[in-house]
Amino acid sequence: MSYRIPDSLIGEENVKLAAAQVEDYAALGRRLERAGVDIETITVKVAAFAVAVPTWGVGTGGTRFARFPGAGEPRSIFDKLEDCATIHQLTRSTPTCSPHFPWDKVGDYRELVERATALGVGFDAVNSNTFQDQPGQTLSYKFGSLAHSRKAVRDQAVAHNIECIEIGEKLGSKALTVWIADGSNFPGQSNLNRVFDWYLESMNAVYARLPGDWRVFLEHKLSEPAFYSTVVSDWGTSLMAAQALGPKAHCLVDLGHHAPNVNIEQIVSRLIRAGRLAGFHFNDSKYGDDDLDTGSIDPFRLFRVFNELVDASARDAPGFDPAYMLDQSHNVTDPVESLMASAMETQRAFAQALIVDRRALAAAQAENDVMLAHRLLKAGFVADVSPILAEARLRGGGAIDPIAVYRASNYRKIKAKERPAVTGSISGIV
Ligand code: LRH
Ligand code: MN
């Protein structure tokens, strides 16, 4: 039987922090009450907040230069599920994981579902992969996949996406995420209009195979691995495709997939307005698609995104049903610690956005009282909502301090013994 952190250890560690938690929660409650905010309302909403863990994120990531695998690397989707379950056991905010195929392929998906259920995690959107050639693959994706100039290659990519839908149905998923690397490195290498025609032709074939209650998430990205043009490069192209495909097609926002300084929260606002916001791949970045830990570089940006999400749910925006997922690469930290910290930072941005006085903000905006409006919004961001996040975890049976419990458990050392080192990464990115 593989090791699982005993719930008793969570209890023991929580006892050490319980008195301070009670005091801090009460103090924040009094402070929020003075601002007309009921802390309990926020805590209940935060406790219901969930973000999915990327299965490809629990193994150590790397760059094209190098990858430095850590101890106890997951060897298969079964090991990945254990790590995903541990993240949820301590944070109580990640009940699902988002698998990637063929990286997470197995022979028996019923066995996989049984194992996941036993571990207390479910499956969110499935991700297809036509940005790498697999051993034994007939036709290469070197020059593209769903938008390749050759019909046979497009058909091969369509078939893979349909296979991912079929696997997802066995796992209980309700969405397919399609990110393609298709693009060009030289002006003239491809016809910028025709490649979009081919992309739509292929996606129509994928769309036609979506079960009635499924959605397809189109993920745009400015560049990399293509460095002159990318077929689905921005939210406008993604929205054009979603509207051309049909009501099940939505636009997924990966925070790292935009040019530096792009106003991502405004893109989110527009996609919500169009009723086509699929959801997110949360991460952080300073330069390109750095896939750094969510909230680690620009937590104010993350807060501004959640401000648009809370505003949308406050005004009951039609079709507003975003899926929240992390998408990160952990090159120098323990992936489990990074994913726990990142899940908590998404909850933090959500809680901060919930305490913004939206009525006063709307009034100040209407009056063009710029400074008051800005400070009313900023008041949410500067509030330390840590006691609310801890309270939500505590009430859910989790840890007041997940990383402290994780370290006290020696989980990584124990997994290093259980999981003999594997050569090469099984998350397949590097
Ligand atoms: C592309 C991306 C996509 C995944 C991949 C692992 O950059 O964000 O979402 O398929 O990373
Ligand atoms: Mn992504």
Short mmCIF file of C-alpha atoms and ligand atoms in Angstrom, two decimals, residues 56 179 219 252 254 257 281 283 289 291 327, ligand 2:
data_model
loop_
_atom_site.label_atom_id
_atom_site.label_comp_id
_atom_site.label_asym_id
_atom_site.label_seq_id
_atom_site.Cartn_x
_atom_site.Cartn_y
_atom_site.Cartn_z
CA TRP A 56 1.68 17.14 -16.13
CA TRP A 179 -4.09 23.82 -27.76
CA GLU A 219 -6.58 27.72 -26.01
CA LEU A 252 -9.63 29.28 -22.58
CA ASP A 254 -3.79 30.72 -20.21
CA HIS A 257 -0.06 33.15 -23.53
CA HIS A 281 -4.90 27.94 -17.11
CA ASN A 283 0.17 30.51 -13.80
CA ASP A 289 5.12 31.63 -21.32
CA ASP A 291 4.64 28.83 -16.48
CA ASP A 327 -0.94 25.03 -15.82
MN MN B 2 -2.03 26.03 -20.94
#
